[in-house]
Coordinates of C-alpha atoms in Angstrom, one line a residue:
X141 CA 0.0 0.0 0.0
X142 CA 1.7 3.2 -0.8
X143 CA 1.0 6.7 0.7
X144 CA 2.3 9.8 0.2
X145 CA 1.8 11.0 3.7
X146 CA 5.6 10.1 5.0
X147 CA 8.4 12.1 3.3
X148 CA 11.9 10.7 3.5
X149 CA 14.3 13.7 3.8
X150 CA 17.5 13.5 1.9
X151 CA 20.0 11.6 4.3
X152 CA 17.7 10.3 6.3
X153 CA 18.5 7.0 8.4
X154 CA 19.0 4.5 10.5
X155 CA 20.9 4.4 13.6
X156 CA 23.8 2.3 14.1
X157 CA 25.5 1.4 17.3
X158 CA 29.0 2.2 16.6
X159 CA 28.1 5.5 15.2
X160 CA 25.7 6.3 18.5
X161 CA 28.2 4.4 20.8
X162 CA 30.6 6.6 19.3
X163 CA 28.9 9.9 19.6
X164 CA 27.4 9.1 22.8
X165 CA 30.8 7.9 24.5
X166 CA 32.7 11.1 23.0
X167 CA 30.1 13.3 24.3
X168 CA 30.5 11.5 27.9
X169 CA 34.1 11.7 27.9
X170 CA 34.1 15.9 27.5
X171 CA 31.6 15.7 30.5
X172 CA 33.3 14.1 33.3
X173 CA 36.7 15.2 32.1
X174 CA 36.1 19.3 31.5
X175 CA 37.0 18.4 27.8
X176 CA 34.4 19.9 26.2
X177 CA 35.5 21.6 22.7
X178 CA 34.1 22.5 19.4
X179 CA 34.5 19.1 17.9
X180 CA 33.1 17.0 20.4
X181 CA 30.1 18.7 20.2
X182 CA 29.7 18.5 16.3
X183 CA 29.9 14.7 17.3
X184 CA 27.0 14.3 19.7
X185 CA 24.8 16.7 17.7
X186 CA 25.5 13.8 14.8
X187 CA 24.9 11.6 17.1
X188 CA 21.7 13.1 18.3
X189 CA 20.8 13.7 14.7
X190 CA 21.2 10.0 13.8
X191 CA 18.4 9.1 16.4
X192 CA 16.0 11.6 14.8
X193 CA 16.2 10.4 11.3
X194 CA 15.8 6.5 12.9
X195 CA 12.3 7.9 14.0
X196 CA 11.9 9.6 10.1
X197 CA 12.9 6.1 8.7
X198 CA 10.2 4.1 11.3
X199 CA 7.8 6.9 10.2
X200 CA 7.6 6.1 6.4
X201 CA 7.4 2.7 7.3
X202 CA 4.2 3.0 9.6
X203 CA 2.7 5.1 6.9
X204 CA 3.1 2.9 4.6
X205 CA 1.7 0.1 6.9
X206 CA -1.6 2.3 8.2
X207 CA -2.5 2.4 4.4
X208 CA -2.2 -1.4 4.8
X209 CA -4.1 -2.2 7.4
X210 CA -7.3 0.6 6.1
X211 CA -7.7 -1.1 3.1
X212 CA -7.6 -4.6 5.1
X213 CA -10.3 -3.2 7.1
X214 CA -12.2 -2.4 4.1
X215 CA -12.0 -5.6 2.5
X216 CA -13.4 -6.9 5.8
X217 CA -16.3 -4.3 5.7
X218 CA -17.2 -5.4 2.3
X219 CA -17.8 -9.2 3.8
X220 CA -19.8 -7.9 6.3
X221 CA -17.1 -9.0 8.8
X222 CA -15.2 -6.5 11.4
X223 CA -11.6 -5.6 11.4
X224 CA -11.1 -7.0 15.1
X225 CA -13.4 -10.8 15.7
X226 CA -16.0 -10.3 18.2
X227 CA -16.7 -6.4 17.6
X228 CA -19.5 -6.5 15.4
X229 CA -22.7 -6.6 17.0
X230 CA -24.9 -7.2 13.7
X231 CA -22.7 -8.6 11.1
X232 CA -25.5 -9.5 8.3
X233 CA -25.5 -5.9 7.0
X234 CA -23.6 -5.9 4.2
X235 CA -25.7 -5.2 0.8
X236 CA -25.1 -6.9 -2.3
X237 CA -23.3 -3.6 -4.0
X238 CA -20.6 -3.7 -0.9
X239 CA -22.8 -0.3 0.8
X240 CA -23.2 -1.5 4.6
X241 CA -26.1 0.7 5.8
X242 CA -25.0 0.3 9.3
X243 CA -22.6 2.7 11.3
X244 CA -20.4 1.3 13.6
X245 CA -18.5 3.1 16.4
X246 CA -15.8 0.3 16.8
X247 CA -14.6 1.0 13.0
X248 CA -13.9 3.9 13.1
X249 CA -10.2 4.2 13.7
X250 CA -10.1 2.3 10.2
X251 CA -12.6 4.5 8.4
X252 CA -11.2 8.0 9.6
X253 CA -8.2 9.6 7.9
X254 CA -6.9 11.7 10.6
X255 CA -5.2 9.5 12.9
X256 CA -3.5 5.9 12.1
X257 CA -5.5 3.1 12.6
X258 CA -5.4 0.5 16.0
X259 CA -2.1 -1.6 14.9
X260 CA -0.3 1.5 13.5
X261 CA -0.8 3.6 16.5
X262 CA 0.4 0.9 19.0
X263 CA 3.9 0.8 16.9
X264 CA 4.2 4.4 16.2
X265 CA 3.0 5.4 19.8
X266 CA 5.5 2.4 21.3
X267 CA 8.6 4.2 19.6
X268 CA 7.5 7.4 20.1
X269 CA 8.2 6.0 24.1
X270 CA 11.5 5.2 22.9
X271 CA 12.6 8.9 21.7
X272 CA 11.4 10.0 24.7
X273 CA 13.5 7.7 26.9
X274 CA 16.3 8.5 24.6
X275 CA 15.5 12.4 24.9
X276 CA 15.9 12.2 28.3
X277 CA 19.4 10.5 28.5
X278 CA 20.4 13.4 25.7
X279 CA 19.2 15.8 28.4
X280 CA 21.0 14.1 31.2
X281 CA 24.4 14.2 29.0
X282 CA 24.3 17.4 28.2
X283 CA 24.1 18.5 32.0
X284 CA 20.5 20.2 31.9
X285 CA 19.3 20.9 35.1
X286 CA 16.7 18.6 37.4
X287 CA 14.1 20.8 36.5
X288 CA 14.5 20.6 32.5
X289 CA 15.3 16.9 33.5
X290 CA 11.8 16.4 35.2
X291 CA 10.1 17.9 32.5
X292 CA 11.2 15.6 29.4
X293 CA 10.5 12.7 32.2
X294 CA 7.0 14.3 32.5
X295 CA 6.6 14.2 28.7
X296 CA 8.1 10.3 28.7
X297 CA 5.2 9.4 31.0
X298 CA 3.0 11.2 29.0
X299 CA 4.3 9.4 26.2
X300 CA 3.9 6.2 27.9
X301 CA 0.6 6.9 29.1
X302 CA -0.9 7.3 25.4
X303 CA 0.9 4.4 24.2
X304 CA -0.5 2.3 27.3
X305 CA -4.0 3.8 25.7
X306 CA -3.5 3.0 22.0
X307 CA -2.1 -0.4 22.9
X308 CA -4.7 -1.4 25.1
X309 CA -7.2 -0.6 22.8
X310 CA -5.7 -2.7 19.9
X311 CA -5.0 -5.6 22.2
X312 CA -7.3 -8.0 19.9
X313 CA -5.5 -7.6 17.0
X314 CA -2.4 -10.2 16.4
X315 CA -0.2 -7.8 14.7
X316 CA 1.4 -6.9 17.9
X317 CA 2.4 -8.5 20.9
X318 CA 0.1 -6.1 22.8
X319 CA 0.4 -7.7 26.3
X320 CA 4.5 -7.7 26.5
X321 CA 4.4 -3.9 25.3
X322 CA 1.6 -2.7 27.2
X323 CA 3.3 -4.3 30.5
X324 CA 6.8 -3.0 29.3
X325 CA 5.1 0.5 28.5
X326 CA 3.5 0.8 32.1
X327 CA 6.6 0.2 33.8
X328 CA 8.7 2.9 31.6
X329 CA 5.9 5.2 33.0
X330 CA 6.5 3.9 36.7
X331 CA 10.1 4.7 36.2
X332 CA 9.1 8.3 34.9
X333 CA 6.8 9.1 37.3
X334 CA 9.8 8.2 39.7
X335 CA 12.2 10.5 38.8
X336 CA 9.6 13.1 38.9
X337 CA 10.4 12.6 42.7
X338 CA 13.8 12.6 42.8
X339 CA 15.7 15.4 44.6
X340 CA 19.3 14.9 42.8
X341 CA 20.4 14.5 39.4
X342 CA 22.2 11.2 40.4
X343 CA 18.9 10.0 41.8
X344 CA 17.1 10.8 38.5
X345 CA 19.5 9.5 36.8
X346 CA 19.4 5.8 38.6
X347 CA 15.3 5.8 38.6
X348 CA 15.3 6.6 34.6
X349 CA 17.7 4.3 33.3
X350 CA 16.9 1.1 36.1
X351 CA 13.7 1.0 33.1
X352 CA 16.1 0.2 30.1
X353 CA 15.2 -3.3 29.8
X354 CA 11.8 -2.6 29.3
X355 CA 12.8 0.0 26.8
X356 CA 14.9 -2.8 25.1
X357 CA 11.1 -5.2 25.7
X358 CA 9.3 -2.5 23.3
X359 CA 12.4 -2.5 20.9
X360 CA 12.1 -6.4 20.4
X361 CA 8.5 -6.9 20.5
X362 CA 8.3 -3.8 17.7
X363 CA 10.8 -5.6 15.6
X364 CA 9.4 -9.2 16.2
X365 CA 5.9 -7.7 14.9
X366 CA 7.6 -7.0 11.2
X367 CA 6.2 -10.3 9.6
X368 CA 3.2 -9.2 10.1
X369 CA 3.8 -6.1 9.0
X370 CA 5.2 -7.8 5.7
X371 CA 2.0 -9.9 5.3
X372 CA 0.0 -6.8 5.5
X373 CA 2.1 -4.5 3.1
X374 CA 2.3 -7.4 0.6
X375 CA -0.5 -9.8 0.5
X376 CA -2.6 -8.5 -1.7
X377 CA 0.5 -8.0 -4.2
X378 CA 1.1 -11.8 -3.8
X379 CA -2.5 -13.0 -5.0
X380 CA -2.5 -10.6 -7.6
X381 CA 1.0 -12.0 -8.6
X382 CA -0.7 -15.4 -8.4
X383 CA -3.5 -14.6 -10.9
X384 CA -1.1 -13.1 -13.1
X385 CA 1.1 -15.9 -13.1
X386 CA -2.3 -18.4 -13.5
X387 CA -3.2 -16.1 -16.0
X388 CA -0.1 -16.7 -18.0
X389 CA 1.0 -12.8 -17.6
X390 CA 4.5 -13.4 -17.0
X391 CA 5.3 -9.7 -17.3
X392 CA 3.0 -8.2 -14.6
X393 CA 3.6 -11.0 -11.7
X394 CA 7.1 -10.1 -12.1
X395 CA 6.5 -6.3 -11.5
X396 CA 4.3 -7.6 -8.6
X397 CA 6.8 -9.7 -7.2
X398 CA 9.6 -7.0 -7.3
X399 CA 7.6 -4.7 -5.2
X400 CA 7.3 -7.4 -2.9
X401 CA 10.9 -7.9 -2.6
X402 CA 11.3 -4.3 -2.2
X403 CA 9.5 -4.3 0.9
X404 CA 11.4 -7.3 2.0
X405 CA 14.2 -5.2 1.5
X406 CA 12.8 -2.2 3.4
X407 CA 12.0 -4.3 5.9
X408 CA 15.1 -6.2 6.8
X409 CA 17.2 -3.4 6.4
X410 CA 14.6 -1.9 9.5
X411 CA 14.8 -5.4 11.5
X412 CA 18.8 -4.6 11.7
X413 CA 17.8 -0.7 12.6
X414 CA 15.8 -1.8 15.9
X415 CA 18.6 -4.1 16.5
X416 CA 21.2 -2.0 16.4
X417 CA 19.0 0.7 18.2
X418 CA 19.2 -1.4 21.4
X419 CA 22.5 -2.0 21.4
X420 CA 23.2 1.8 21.2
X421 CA 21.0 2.3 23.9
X422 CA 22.3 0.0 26.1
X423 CA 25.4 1.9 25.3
X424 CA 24.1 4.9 26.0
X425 CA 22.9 4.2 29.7
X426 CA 26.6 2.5 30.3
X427 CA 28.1 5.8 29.2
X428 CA 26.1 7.9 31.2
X429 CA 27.2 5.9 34.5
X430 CA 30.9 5.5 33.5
X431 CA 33.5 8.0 33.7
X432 CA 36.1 8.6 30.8
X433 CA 39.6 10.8 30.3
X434 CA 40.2 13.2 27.6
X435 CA 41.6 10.7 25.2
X436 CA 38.9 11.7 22.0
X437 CA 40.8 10.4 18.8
X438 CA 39.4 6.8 19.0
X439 CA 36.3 7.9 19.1
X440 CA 36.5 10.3 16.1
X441 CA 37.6 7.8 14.3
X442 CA 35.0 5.4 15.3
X443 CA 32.8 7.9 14.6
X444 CA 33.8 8.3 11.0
X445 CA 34.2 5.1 9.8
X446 CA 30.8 4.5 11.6
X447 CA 29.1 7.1 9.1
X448 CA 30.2 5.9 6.2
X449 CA 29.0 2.1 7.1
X450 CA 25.7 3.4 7.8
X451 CA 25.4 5.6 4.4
X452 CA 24.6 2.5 2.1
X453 CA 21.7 1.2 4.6
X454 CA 20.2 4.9 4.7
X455 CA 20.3 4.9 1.0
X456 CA 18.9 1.6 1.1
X457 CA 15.8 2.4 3.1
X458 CA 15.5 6.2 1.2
X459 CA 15.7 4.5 -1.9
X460 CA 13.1 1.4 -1.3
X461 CA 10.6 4.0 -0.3
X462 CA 11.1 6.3 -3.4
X463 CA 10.6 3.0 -5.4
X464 CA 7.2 2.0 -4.1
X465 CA 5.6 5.1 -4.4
X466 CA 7.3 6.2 -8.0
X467 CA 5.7 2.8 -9.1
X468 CA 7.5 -0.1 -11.4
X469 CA 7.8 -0.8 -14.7
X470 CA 9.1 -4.0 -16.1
X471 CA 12.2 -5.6 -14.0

């Protein structure tokens, strides 16, 4: 299903762990050491960067997927059935011509055009808790005060809390492991709410990051829902492909089946994106807690060659976007 809501910028991408470890690690090292200087900071601001254009990247994709699961839905409607079993109070309304003269609260989510629909809120909301965690150590690095501090860990739990919301209201739909991130989303807002009651920087520091495993649980249970994601994107590609090839129309179910593989692409390129996301976020919290000395050129280095690694797979993810909504022609 392709939208045209999502934009990908121009060097948009992923986030890789050596280029965050990096960055992250630099930055740390100017901070307990008095070190600060005019290149270090150009490498956290990269590093910082890189995190926003992971959260561009996931954006295109869960536009991409709330097209998806809309035109599910209305596949559904025209069988008379709803999009989540057990919702629809009088199924047999359905008329011949596909018009169901009933209105149904419950379906809405799928019908409206403003907001995503139940499975793509519960992802995009469940990163969104993410950034926010990860704005918070950024704020903690760059030695804000308690009171700026409390007030990104007031906007986590906020966060939280309407992902908590979103998930709990798509909890019927298999798309997601709703129970694991709900549980993992309530205890990120416990550990918000917590530092809102700290009196130290050292004591907010301890009550935000004790939650990191549950920020890695949302990480994993996002990236373990992308095969579902892929069935959604490219079912309906698949059948056509079939009739195609039943048909004997060689040409077409080959066009079909490349834009199928181009998701596949997209999508295991952004499998490797939320892995490496929690490995640079685990590094993060270490660096955070762990004093370093003034010795900077390893991690410029790092830094570097980290960059250029991660240009191909930001091209890659840029570039299977553009694809699918430009459209193919004949492989």
């Amino acid at each position: 299903m392709l939208v045209e809501k999502g934009k990908v910028r121009e060097g948009s991408g992923p986030v890789w762990s050596r280029c965050l470890k990096a960055g992250f690690l630099l930055f740390s090292a100017f901070m307990a050491a008095g070190c600060v200087s005019t290149a270090g900071m150009a490498e956290f601001r990269l590093y910082h960067e890189s995190f926003d254009r992971m959260s561009v990247t996931s954006a295109t994709i869960f536009d991409e997927l709330a097209a998806a699961e809309r035109a599910k839905a209305r596949e559904l409607f025209k069988k008379g059935l709803p999009p989540i079993p057990g919702t629809r109070t009088n199924p047999g309304t359905i008329r011949a011509s596909g018009f169901d003269e009933q209105f149904y609260i419950e379906d809405a989510p799928y019908v409206s055009s403003i907001d995503d629909p139940p499975a793509t809120a519960a992802f995009r909301r469940s990163l969104a808790a993410v950034a926010g965690f990860n704005s918070i150590i950024l704020a903690y690095a760059e030695g804000r005060s308690l009171r700026e501090l409390k007030q990104e860990a007031a906007d986590l739990s906020s966060t939280a809390r309407g992902a908590l919301d979103v998930v709990e209201a798509a909890k019927g739909i298999g798309i997601l492991n709703m129970p694991a991130v709900g549980a993992a989303l309530a205890l990120v807002k416990a550990g918000a709410d917590e530092a809102l009651k700290t009196a130290s920087r050292s004591a907010f520091r301890e009550a935000v990051v004790a939650h990191q495993p549950q920020i890695d649980t949302i990480l994993v249970t996002v990236r373990d829902g992308t095969p579902a994601i892929f069935g959604l994107l490219t079912d309906d590609l698949a059948d056509s492909a079939k009739d195609a090839m039943d048909a004997g129309d060689r040409r077409t179910a080959e066009v079909l089946i490349s834009q199928i593989e181009t998701y596949r692409r997209m999508l295991s390129d952004w499998v490797l994106l939320l892995d490496e996301t929690r490995v640079a976020l685990d590094a993060t919290v270490a660096a955070i807690q762990t004093q370093f000395t003034c010795d900077t050129v390893m991690f410029t280095r790092d830094l570097s060659t980290a960059t250029e690694g991660l240009r191909s797979r930001t091209e890659s993810i840029r570039a299977a976007i553009v694809t699918l909504r430009r459209g193919f022609s004949s492989p």
